[in-house]
Coordinates of C-alpha atoms (C1' of nucleotides) in Angstrom, one line a residue:
Chain A
M29 CA -15.3 -11.3 13.3
T30 CA -15.3 -8.2 15.2
N31 CA -15.3 -8.1 18.9
T32 CA -18.6 -9.7 20.4
V33 CA -18.8 -7.8 23.7
P34 CA -22.2 -5.7 23.5
A35 CA -22.2 -2.3 24.1
R36 CA -25.6 -2.2 26.8
Q37 CA -24.1 -0.3 29.3
K38 CA -21.2 2.5 27.7
G39 CA -18.4 2.4 29.3
R40 CA -19.9 3.0 32.6
G41 CA -21.2 0.8 35.2
R42 CA -19.8 -2.8 36.1
G43 CA -15.6 -2.9 35.5
G44 CA -14.1 -4.7 33.0
A45 CA -15.9 -6.3 29.2
R46 CA -15.6 -9.8 30.5
N47 CA -15.3 -11.6 27.4
A48 CA -18.1 -14.2 27.6
K49 CA -17.6 -15.6 24.1
R50 CA -20.3 -18.4 24.9
K51 CA -19.6 -21.3 22.5
R52 CA -22.0 -21.4 19.2
R53 CA -23.2 -24.9 18.8
S54 CA -24.5 -24.5 14.8
G55 CA -21.9 -23.4 12.7
G56 CA -24.1 -20.4 11.5
P57 CA -22.9 -16.4 12.4
S58 CA -23.7 -15.1 15.3
T59 CA -26.3 -12.7 16.2
A60 CA -23.4 -9.3 15.8
E61 CA -22.2 -10.7 12.7
K62 CA -25.5 -11.0 11.2
I63 CA -26.0 -7.6 12.3
F64 CA -22.9 -6.5 11.0
E65 CA -23.4 -8.2 8.0
A66 CA -26.6 -6.4 7.3
A67 CA -25.5 -2.6 8.2
E68 CA -22.5 -3.3 5.9
K69 CA -25.2 -3.8 3.4
L70 CA -27.8 -1.3 4.5
L71 CA -24.6 1.3 4.7
G72 CA -23.4 1.0 1.5
E73 CA -26.5 0.7 -0.3
K74 CA -28.4 3.6 1.3
G75 CA -26.2 5.6 3.0
Y76 CA -26.5 6.4 6.7
E77 CA -29.6 8.7 6.6
G78 CA -31.1 6.5 4.2
T79 CA -30.9 3.1 6.5
S80 CA -33.1 2.9 9.6
M81 CA -32.0 0.5 12.3
R82 CA -35.4 -1.2 11.3
D83 CA -34.6 -1.7 8.4
V84 CA -30.7 -3.2 10.0
A85 CA -32.7 -5.6 12.4
E86 CA -34.9 -7.4 9.5
L87 CA -32.5 -7.8 7.0
A88 CA -30.7 -9.1 9.9
G89 CA -33.6 -11.2 10.6
V90 CA -33.6 -10.3 14.6
N91 CA -35.4 -8.2 16.5
K92 CA -34.4 -4.5 16.4
A93 CA -33.9 -4.3 20.5
L94 CA -31.0 -6.7 19.6
V95 CA -29.2 -4.4 17.5
F96 CA -29.1 -1.5 19.7
Y97 CA -27.8 -5.0 22.5
H98 CA -25.4 -5.3 20.5
F99 CA -23.3 -1.9 19.2
G100 CA -25.2 0.9 21.4
S101 CA -26.6 2.9 19.0
K102 CA -27.1 3.6 15.5
G103 CA -23.6 5.7 15.9
E104 CA -22.0 3.2 16.9
L105 CA -23.1 0.5 14.9
F106 CA -22.0 2.6 11.6
D107 CA -18.5 3.7 12.9
A108 CA -18.4 -0.4 14.0
V109 CA -19.3 -1.1 10.2
I110 CA -16.9 2.0 9.0
D111 CA -13.6 0.5 11.3
R112 CA -14.2 -3.1 10.0
Y113 CA -13.5 -0.9 5.8
Y114 CA -10.8 1.5 7.9
K115 CA -8.8 -1.5 8.8
A116 CA -8.8 -3.2 5.7
H117 CA -8.4 -0.9 3.8
R118 CA -5.3 0.5 6.0
E119 CA -3.6 -3.1 6.0
T120 CA -3.9 -3.8 2.3
I121 CA -2.0 -0.2 2.0
E122 CA 0.1 -1.1 4.2
R123 CA 1.1 -4.7 2.9
S124 CA 1.1 -4.0 -0.8
L125 CA 4.0 -1.1 -0.1
S126 CA 5.9 -3.8 2.2
R127 CA 6.8 -5.6 0.0
T128 CA 9.5 -3.2 -2.2
Y129 CA 11.0 -5.8 -4.4
G130 CA 10.8 -5.2 -8.2
S131 CA 11.1 -1.5 -10.6
T132 CA 9.5 1.9 -9.3
R133 CA 7.1 1.0 -12.2
D134 CA 6.3 -2.6 -10.8
R135 CA 5.3 -1.2 -8.0
V136 CA 3.7 1.3 -9.0
H137 CA 1.4 -1.5 -10.6
R138 CA 1.1 -3.4 -7.8
L139 CA -0.3 -1.0 -5.7
I140 CA -2.7 -0.6 -8.4
D141 CA -3.2 -4.4 -8.3
D142 CA -3.5 -4.3 -5.0
Y143 CA -6.3 -1.0 -4.5
L144 CA -8.5 -3.2 -7.5
D145 CA -8.7 -5.9 -5.9
F146 CA -9.9 -4.7 -2.5
M147 CA -12.2 -2.8 -3.7
E148 CA -13.6 -6.2 -5.6
R149 CA -14.1 -8.4 -2.7
N150 CA -15.5 -5.5 -1.1
R151 CA -17.8 -3.4 -3.7
L152 CA -19.8 -1.7 -1.7
Y153 CA -17.1 0.4 -0.4
P154 CA -16.5 2.5 -3.0
R155 CA -20.4 3.1 -2.8
L156 CA -20.8 3.7 1.4
I157 CA -17.3 6.4 0.7
Q158 CA -18.6 8.6 -1.8
Q159 CA -21.7 8.9 -0.5
E160 CA -20.0 9.7 3.5
V161 CA -17.0 12.1 2.0
A162 CA -19.4 13.5 -0.1
R163 CA -22.0 14.8 2.6
R164 CA -18.9 15.8 4.6
S165 CA -20.1 12.7 7.2
G166 CA -17.1 13.4 9.4
R167 CA -17.9 9.5 10.4
V168 CA -15.1 8.6 7.6
H169 CA -12.7 10.9 8.8
Q170 CA -10.0 7.9 9.8
I171 CA -10.4 6.9 6.1
R172 CA -9.5 10.6 5.0
R173 CA -6.2 10.2 6.5
N174 CA -6.3 6.7 5.3
L175 CA -5.9 8.4 2.1
V176 CA -4.2 11.1 2.9
E177 CA -1.0 8.8 4.3
L178 CA -1.3 6.8 1.2
S179 CA -0.8 9.9 -1.1
R180 CA 2.4 10.3 0.8
A181 CA 3.6 7.4 0.6
V182 CA 2.9 7.3 -3.5
G183 CA 4.7 10.7 -3.0
K184 CA 7.8 9.1 -1.7
L185 CA 7.5 5.9 -4.2
L186 CA 7.5 8.3 -7.4
D187 CA 10.1 10.2 -5.0
D188 CA 11.6 12.6 -7.9
L189 CA 9.6 11.6 -11.0
T190 CA 7.0 14.4 -9.8
P191 CA 7.6 17.8 -8.7
E192 CA 6.7 18.8 -4.9
D193 CA 3.9 21.6 -6.7
G194 CA 2.2 22.5 -9.1
P195 CA 0.0 20.5 -11.8
L196 CA 2.0 17.3 -11.6
A197 CA 2.6 17.2 -7.8
T198 CA 1.5 13.9 -7.1
R199 CA -1.9 14.6 -4.9
H200 CA -3.0 15.9 -8.5
L201 CA -2.3 12.2 -9.9
F202 CA -3.8 11.0 -6.8
M203 CA -6.5 12.5 -7.3
S204 CA -7.0 11.4 -10.5
V205 CA -6.0 7.7 -10.1
S206 CA -8.1 6.7 -7.2
G207 CA -11.0 8.7 -9.2
M208 CA -10.5 6.2 -12.0
V209 CA -10.7 3.7 -9.7
V210 CA -13.4 4.4 -7.3
N211 CA -15.3 6.7 -9.8
Y212 CA -15.9 3.0 -11.3
F213 CA -17.2 0.9 -9.0
T214 CA -19.9 4.0 -8.2
Y215 CA -20.9 5.7 -11.4
A216 CA -20.2 2.1 -13.7
P217 CA -23.3 -0.1 -13.0
A218 CA -25.2 3.3 -13.5
L219 CA -24.1 4.0 -16.4
D220 CA -24.6 0.2 -18.0
E221 CA -26.3 1.6 -21.2
L222 CA -22.7 2.0 -22.0
W223 CA -20.4 -1.6 -21.5
G224 CA -24.1 -3.5 -22.9
G225 CA -23.8 -5.3 -19.6
D226 CA -22.8 -5.6 -16.4
P227 CA -19.4 -3.5 -15.6
M228 CA -18.8 -6.0 -12.6
E229 CA -18.7 -8.9 -14.1
P230 CA -15.1 -10.5 -14.2
A231 CA -14.3 -9.8 -18.1
R232 CA -15.5 -6.3 -17.6
L233 CA -13.6 -6.0 -14.1
N234 CA -10.7 -7.3 -16.1
E235 CA -10.8 -4.8 -19.0
R236 CA -11.4 -1.9 -16.6
R237 CA -8.1 -2.9 -14.9
E238 CA -6.1 -2.8 -18.0
H239 CA -6.7 0.1 -18.8
I240 CA -6.0 2.0 -15.8
H241 CA -3.0 -0.4 -16.0
W242 CA -2.4 1.5 -19.4
M243 CA -3.8 5.0 -18.1
I244 CA -0.1 4.6 -15.0
E245 CA 2.0 3.0 -18.0
T246 CA 1.2 6.6 -20.3
I247 CA 1.3 9.0 -16.7
L248 CA 4.7 7.4 -16.2
D249 CA 6.5 7.1 -19.7
R250 CA 5.4 11.3 -19.8
L251 CA 6.8 11.9 -16.9
V252 CA 10.5 9.9 -16.9
A253 CA 10.5 11.8 -20.2
E254 CA 10.0 15.1 -18.8
K255 CA 12.3 13.9 -16.1
E256 CA 15.0 13.8 -18.8
R257 CA 14.3 16.8 -20.7
R258 CA 15.0 18.7 -17.4
E259 CA 18.4 17.0 -16.7
R260 CA 19.2 17.2 -20.2
D261 CA 18.6 21.2 -20.1
A262 CA 20.2 21.5 -16.7
G263 CA 23.5 19.8 -18.3
R264 CA 23.1 22.1 -21.3
Q265 CA 22.7 24.8 -19.5
L266 CA 25.6 23.9 -17.7
E267 CA 27.6 23.5 -20.4
A268 CA 26.8 26.9 -21.7
S269 CA 27.6 27.9 -18.2
S270 CA 31.0 26.7 -18.1
T271 CA 31.8 27.5 -22.0
S272 CA 31.3 31.1 -21.5
Chain B
M12 CA -36.2 31.3 -12.8
T13 CA -38.1 27.7 -12.6
N14 CA -41.9 27.5 -13.4
T15 CA -43.7 29.5 -10.4
V16 CA -46.8 27.6 -10.7
P17 CA -47.4 26.3 -7.6
A18 CA -48.4 22.1 -7.7
R19 CA -51.1 22.0 -5.0
Q20 CA -53.7 19.8 -7.1
K21 CA -51.4 17.4 -8.5
G22 CA -52.7 17.7 -12.4
R23 CA -56.7 17.1 -11.9
G24 CA -58.4 19.3 -11.1
R25 CA -59.5 23.0 -11.7
G26 CA -58.4 23.4 -16.0
G27 CA -55.3 25.2 -17.6
A28 CA -52.0 26.4 -15.6
R29 CA -53.4 29.7 -15.7
N30 CA -49.7 31.3 -15.5
A31 CA -50.8 33.9 -12.3
K32 CA -47.1 35.3 -11.9
R33 CA -48.3 38.3 -10.0
K34 CA -45.9 40.8 -9.8
R35 CA -43.5 41.3 -7.1
R36 CA -42.1 44.6 -5.7
S37 CA -39.3 44.4 -3.6
G38 CA -36.5 42.9 -6.1
G39 CA -35.8 39.8 -3.3
P40 CA -36.5 36.4 -4.8
S41 CA -39.9 34.6 -4.5
T42 CA -40.8 32.8 -2.1
A43 CA -40.9 29.9 -4.3
E44 CA -37.5 30.5 -5.4
K45 CA -36.6 31.1 -1.9
I46 CA -37.5 27.5 -1.5
F47 CA -35.5 26.4 -4.2
E48 CA -32.4 28.0 -3.6
A49 CA -32.5 26.1 -0.2
A50 CA -33.4 22.1 -1.1
E51 CA -30.9 22.9 -4.0
K52 CA -28.1 24.1 -1.3
L53 CA -29.7 20.8 1.6
L54 CA -29.7 18.2 -1.4
G55 CA -26.2 19.4 -2.6
E56 CA -24.6 19.0 1.3
K57 CA -26.9 16.7 3.2
G58 CA -28.3 14.3 0.1
Y59 CA -31.8 13.3 -0.3
E60 CA -32.2 11.2 3.4
G61 CA -30.5 13.2 5.1
T62 CA -32.6 16.8 4.4
S63 CA -36.5 17.7 5.8
M64 CA -38.2 19.6 4.7
R65 CA -38.7 21.5 7.5
D66 CA -35.2 22.0 7.2
V67 CA -35.6 23.4 3.5
A68 CA -38.7 25.8 4.6
E69 CA -36.3 27.1 7.9
L70 CA -33.3 28.0 5.4
A71 CA -35.5 29.4 3.1
G72 CA -37.1 31.7 5.8
V73 CA -40.8 30.1 5.6
N74 CA -43.9 28.5 6.9
K75 CA -43.3 24.9 6.0
A76 CA -46.6 24.7 4.9
L77 CA -45.7 26.6 1.8
V78 CA -43.1 24.3 0.7
F79 CA -45.9 21.6 0.2
Y80 CA -47.6 24.4 -0.9
H81 CA -45.4 25.3 -4.1
F82 CA -44.1 21.8 -5.0
G83 CA -46.2 19.3 -3.7
S84 CA -43.9 16.8 -2.3
K85 CA -40.9 16.2 -1.8
G86 CA -39.5 14.1 -4.3
E87 CA -41.4 17.1 -6.9
L88 CA -39.1 19.4 -4.9
F89 CA -35.8 17.1 -5.4
D90 CA -37.0 16.6 -8.9
A91 CA -37.3 20.4 -9.5
V92 CA -33.8 20.8 -8.1
I93 CA -32.5 17.7 -10.1
D94 CA -34.4 18.9 -13.3
R95 CA -32.5 22.3 -13.2
Y96 CA -28.8 20.7 -13.4
Y97 CA -29.5 18.4 -15.5
K98 CA -31.2 21.4 -17.7
A99 CA -27.9 23.7 -17.6
H100 CA -25.6 19.6 -17.7
R101 CA -26.9 19.7 -21.3
E102 CA -27.2 22.6 -22.2
T103 CA -23.2 23.2 -21.4
I104 CA -22.2 19.7 -22.9
E105 CA -24.5 21.2 -26.3
R106 CA -23.5 24.3 -26.5
S107 CA -19.8 23.5 -25.6
L108 CA -20.0 20.4 -28.3
S109 CA -21.3 22.8 -31.2
R110 CA -18.2 24.5 -31.2
T111 CA -17.3 22.2 -33.8
Y112 CA -13.7 24.9 -35.2
G113 CA -10.4 23.7 -34.2
S114 CA -8.5 20.1 -34.6
T115 CA -10.3 17.4 -32.2
R116 CA -7.3 18.1 -29.8
D117 CA -8.8 21.6 -29.7
R118 CA -11.6 20.4 -29.4
V119 CA -11.7 17.7 -26.7
H120 CA -9.3 20.5 -24.0
R121 CA -12.2 23.1 -25.0
L122 CA -15.3 20.5 -23.8
I123 CA -13.2 20.1 -20.3
D124 CA -13.0 23.6 -20.0
D125 CA -16.5 24.1 -20.3
Y126 CA -17.3 21.6 -17.9
L127 CA -14.4 22.6 -15.3
D128 CA -16.4 26.2 -15.5
F129 CA -19.3 24.4 -15.3
M130 CA -18.5 21.9 -11.5
E131 CA -17.1 26.0 -10.6
R132 CA -19.8 27.7 -11.2
N133 CA -22.2 24.9 -9.9
R134 CA -20.2 23.4 -7.1
L135 CA -22.8 21.7 -4.6
Y136 CA -24.0 19.7 -8.0
P137 CA -21.0 17.4 -8.0
R138 CA -21.9 16.2 -4.1
L139 CA -25.2 15.9 -5.5
I140 CA -24.4 13.7 -7.8
Q141 CA -22.3 11.7 -6.0
Q142 CA -24.8 10.7 -3.9
E143 CA -27.0 10.1 -5.1
V144 CA -25.5 7.9 -8.3
A145 CA -23.6 5.8 -5.2
R146 CA -26.6 5.6 -3.8
R147 CA -28.9 4.0 -7.1
S148 CA -31.2 6.9 -6.6
G149 CA -33.0 6.3 -9.4
R150 CA -34.0 10.3 -9.0
V151 CA -31.1 11.2 -11.4
H152 CA -32.0 8.8 -14.7
Q153 CA -31.7 11.8 -16.8
I154 CA -28.8 13.2 -15.8
R155 CA -27.2 9.0 -16.4
R156 CA -28.4 9.6 -19.6
N157 CA -26.6 13.4 -20.1
L158 CA -23.6 11.2 -19.5
V159 CA -24.3 8.5 -21.7
E160 CA -24.7 10.3 -23.9
L161 CA -21.7 13.0 -24.0
S162 CA -19.3 9.7 -23.4
R163 CA -20.9 8.5 -27.1
A164 CA -20.0 12.0 -28.5
V165 CA -16.8 12.0 -27.3
G166 CA -16.9 8.6 -29.3
K167 CA -17.1 10.9 -31.8
L168 CA -15.3 13.0 -31.4
L169 CA -12.3 11.1 -30.9
D170 CA -13.1 8.6 -34.2
D171 CA -10.9 6.6 -35.0
L172 CA -8.3 7.6 -32.4
T173 CA -9.5 5.0 -29.8
P174 CA -11.2 1.7 -30.3
E175 CA -14.4 0.1 -30.4
D176 CA -13.6 -2.3 -27.1
G177 CA -11.1 -3.2 -25.1
P178 CA -9.9 -1.4 -22.7
L179 CA -8.8 1.5 -24.4
A180 CA -12.0 2.3 -25.5
T181 CA -13.8 5.5 -25.4
R182 CA -16.2 4.3 -22.5
H183 CA -13.4 3.3 -20.2
L184 CA -11.6 6.6 -21.2
F185 CA -14.5 9.0 -20.6
M186 CA -14.6 7.4 -17.2
S187 CA -11.3 7.8 -16.1
V188 CA -11.6 12.1 -16.8
S189 CA -14.9 12.3 -15.3
G190 CA -13.5 10.8 -12.5
M191 CA -10.9 13.0 -12.0
V192 CA -12.7 15.6 -12.8
V193 CA -15.8 15.3 -10.7
N194 CA -13.4 13.5 -7.5
Y195 CA -11.3 16.8 -7.4
F196 CA -15.1 18.3 -5.7
T197 CA -15.3 15.9 -3.3
Y198 CA -12.6 14.2 -2.8
A199 CA -9.9 17.3 -2.4
P200 CA -12.2 19.9 0.6
A201 CA -12.1 16.3 2.7
L202 CA -7.8 15.7 1.7
D203 CA -7.6 19.2 3.0
E204 CA -4.5 18.3 4.9
L205 CA -2.6 17.5 1.2
W206 CA -3.6 20.7 -0.3
G207 CA -1.7 22.9 2.9
G208 CA -5.3 25.1 2.0
D209 CA -8.3 25.5 0.8
P210 CA -8.7 23.6 -2.8
M211 CA -11.6 25.5 -3.9
E212 CA -9.7 28.5 -3.9
P213 CA -9.6 30.0 -7.4
A214 CA -5.2 29.4 -7.7
R215 CA -5.8 25.7 -6.9
L216 CA -9.1 24.7 -9.6
N217 CA -6.5 26.5 -12.2
E218 CA -4.1 24.3 -10.9
R219 CA -6.0 21.3 -11.2
R220 CA -7.3 22.6 -14.7
E221 CA -3.9 22.6 -15.7
H222 CA -3.6 18.8 -14.1
I223 CA -6.3 17.7 -16.6
H224 CA -5.3 19.0 -19.3
W225 CA -2.3 17.7 -19.0
M226 CA -3.4 14.4 -18.5
I227 CA -5.5 14.4 -21.6
E228 CA -2.7 15.7 -23.8
T229 CA -1.0 13.0 -22.6
I230 CA -3.7 10.2 -23.1
L231 CA -4.2 11.8 -26.8
D232 CA -0.2 12.2 -27.4
R233 CA -0.1 8.0 -26.9
L234 CA -3.4 7.2 -28.6
V235 CA -1.9 9.4 -32.2
A236 CA 1.1 7.8 -31.5
E237 CA -0.3 4.0 -31.5
K238 CA -2.2 4.6 -34.2
E239 CA 0.2 5.5 -36.2
R240 CA 2.0 2.6 -34.8
R241 CA -0.9 0.4 -36.1
E242 CA -0.6 2.4 -39.3
R243 CA 2.7 1.3 -39.8
D244 CA 2.5 -1.7 -39.1
A245 CA -0.7 -2.1 -41.6
G246 CA 1.6 -0.7 -44.0
R247 CA 3.9 -3.0 -44.0
Q248 CA 2.4 -5.9 -43.8
L249 CA 0.5 -4.7 -47.2
E250 CA 3.6 -4.1 -48.6
A251 CA 5.7 -7.5 -47.6
S252 CA 1.7 -9.0 -48.8
S253 CA 2.5 -7.0 -52.3
T254 CA 6.3 -8.3 -52.4
S255 CA 5.7 -11.9 -51.8
Chain C
dA28 C1' -33.9 -26.5 43.3
dA29 C1' -32.2 -22.0 43.6
dT30 C1' -29.7 -18.8 41.4
dG31 C1' -26.8 -15.9 38.3
dT32 C1' -25.5 -14.3 33.7
dG33 C1' -26.1 -13.4 28.6
dG34 C1' -29.3 -13.2 24.9
dT35 C1' -33.7 -12.0 23.5
dT36 C1' -38.3 -10.4 23.0
dG37 C1' -42.9 -7.0 22.7
dA38 C1' -44.5 -2.7 24.2
dC39 C1' -43.6 1.6 24.7
dC40 C1' -42.4 6.4 24.9
dG41 C1' -41.3 11.2 23.0
dA42 C1' -39.6 13.0 19.1
dT43 C1' -39.1 14.2 14.1
dC44 C1' -40.6 12.8 9.5
dG45 C1' -43.6 13.9 5.1
dG46 C1' -48.4 15.9 4.4
dT47 C1' -53.3 18.2 5.0
dA48 C1' -57.3 20.9 5.7
dA49 C1' -59.5 25.0 6.9
dA50 C1' -58.6 28.8 8.4
dA51 C1' -56.7 33.5 7.9
dA52 C1' -54.6 37.2 5.1
dC53 C1' -53.0 39.9 1.7
dT54 C1' -53.7 41.6 -3.4
dG55 C1' -55.9 42.9 -7.7
dT56 C1' -60.5 44.2 -9.8
dG57 C1' -65.0 46.0 -10.5
Chain D
dC19 C1' -66.7 49.1 -0.6
dA20 C1' -67.5 44.0 -2.1
dC21 C1' -65.5 40.2 -4.1
dA22 C1' -62.4 36.7 -6.1
dG23 C1' -58.0 34.0 -6.1
dT24 C1' -53.5 33.7 -4.5
dT25 C1' -50.5 32.9 -1.0
dT26 C1' -49.4 32.2 3.9
dT27 C1' -50.3 30.6 8.6
dT28 C1' -52.0 27.3 12.1
dA29 C1' -52.6 23.5 14.2
dC30 C1' -53.2 19.0 12.7
dC31 C1' -52.4 13.9 11.6
dG32 C1' -50.4 9.0 11.0
dA33 C1' -46.6 7.3 9.9
dT34 C1' -41.4 6.1 11.7
dC35 C1' -37.7 7.5 14.0
dG36 C1' -33.9 6.1 17.2
dG37 C1' -34.1 4.0 21.5
dT38 C1' -35.2 2.1 26.1
dC39 C1' -37.4 -0.9 29.8
dA40 C1' -38.4 -4.7 32.4
dA41 C1' -40.1 -8.7 31.5
dC42 C1' -38.3 -13.8 29.9
dC43 C1' -35.8 -17.7 28.4
dA44 C1' -31.6 -20.5 27.4
dC45 C1' -27.9 -22.7 30.5
dA46 C1' -24.0 -22.9 33.9
dT47 C1' -22.4 -23.1 38.0
dT48 C1' -23.3 -24.1 43.1

DNA sequence: AATGTGGTTGACCGATCGGTAAAAACTGTG
DNA sequence: CACAGTTTTTACCGATCGGTCAACCACATT
């Protein structure tokens, strides 16, 4: 998966990073991969401060020193995890935005679907990101940039449907919709009384998906209506001034 | 503020909790209050695992042992903080819901306003709650119950406007709206590039408030329209069956 | 068989963690 | 003043933290 070159001597020391890549006979995951997966899980569940390197080693089923051998330090290990998410997140967005066919409305719905797919495939990601953002961790600045760029891209997609400023600016809509998406994954399981069952099972997830699409549809309808009203008003204004 | 009786001997030992409450001459906050405020701040900013009792003592400007003297243990200290939020949260909701005058629409808007007021007065609360919920901390189960009850109360308020199940059920709307509210406080400061200024200054907060009210209005309009359509359809159905 | 190399191990380090015990200081009351 | 009760301080504890080290192992090359 990620780079398999150990981190022992941090950059300094002997020359180029010779990519060893010794063959692994049994098809199982490499040590580095096992560590990475354990770190991914624990970071999502317990957060950075709540996870110890011993926990990681134990869950991975390897010696603790191996974690440092392969990833250097706790910070580097979790940076690697976050970096993977960052790249997957970015790729998801870019791939979705690159498909430019269909109406604006179709493209927005498609973006939502791709975003939800990403969340469903990476269920620990929303938990991780909520924890780190709430703590102002600084370790997630790349992902923050992703979100800023995504909001700007949505702004271009919506074009003249939303004003540049004020309560209907794209950034507000973006915050609201991303809140709808992300919060479900973090809050719904904690509020399972409301659902009477596991909110993460496929049927419930699809229900949530429908809800969000309904919300998007409702918002877009209103934005279009308001735009038309603005244009009508402008036309009337023009008409009135020309006849005066 | 909270109970000022130290926790040294956990329940057992000498008889009733004699409320000492020795008078404090200088008007400043008591030691317990200083500790509590420091804990509140750090818990919101760094989370439970990210905060040490030494940090708390240092920020409060008191001896570390005093923290244990007054609050017993780390868990009890932070439980006290969370309990205060729980009660304030609950009181805010109950007071808002108890004012039953006005239309359903007015009452919903009022609830949103009161909720936003609470968040603005307790800016560390959304950060705390997001961290603890994302970690499935278990220390916030009272607050989770608050949210469940709030969702049910909103359901009663909306009455027959929302169906019991499916993507338009109250729980989905509740999740979406609470996401809009809470996520702004946790995400907006991390995405300050989008705002070109501090999203927590009063003008921006009011803009956000307007946005949320606009969203609520849009959702309610659509729900009312769909309800009327359903009734019209039902009437037509009835008419058709009576003339057949 | 000798050598070099990347992967692995267990023992260990100083720092910090939450928590405790007992003495010391402070306080109001007789 | 003596006394009792409360609050604060100092010094300490064992456990755990992130991280290091030297030895060791498996294996490919010479």
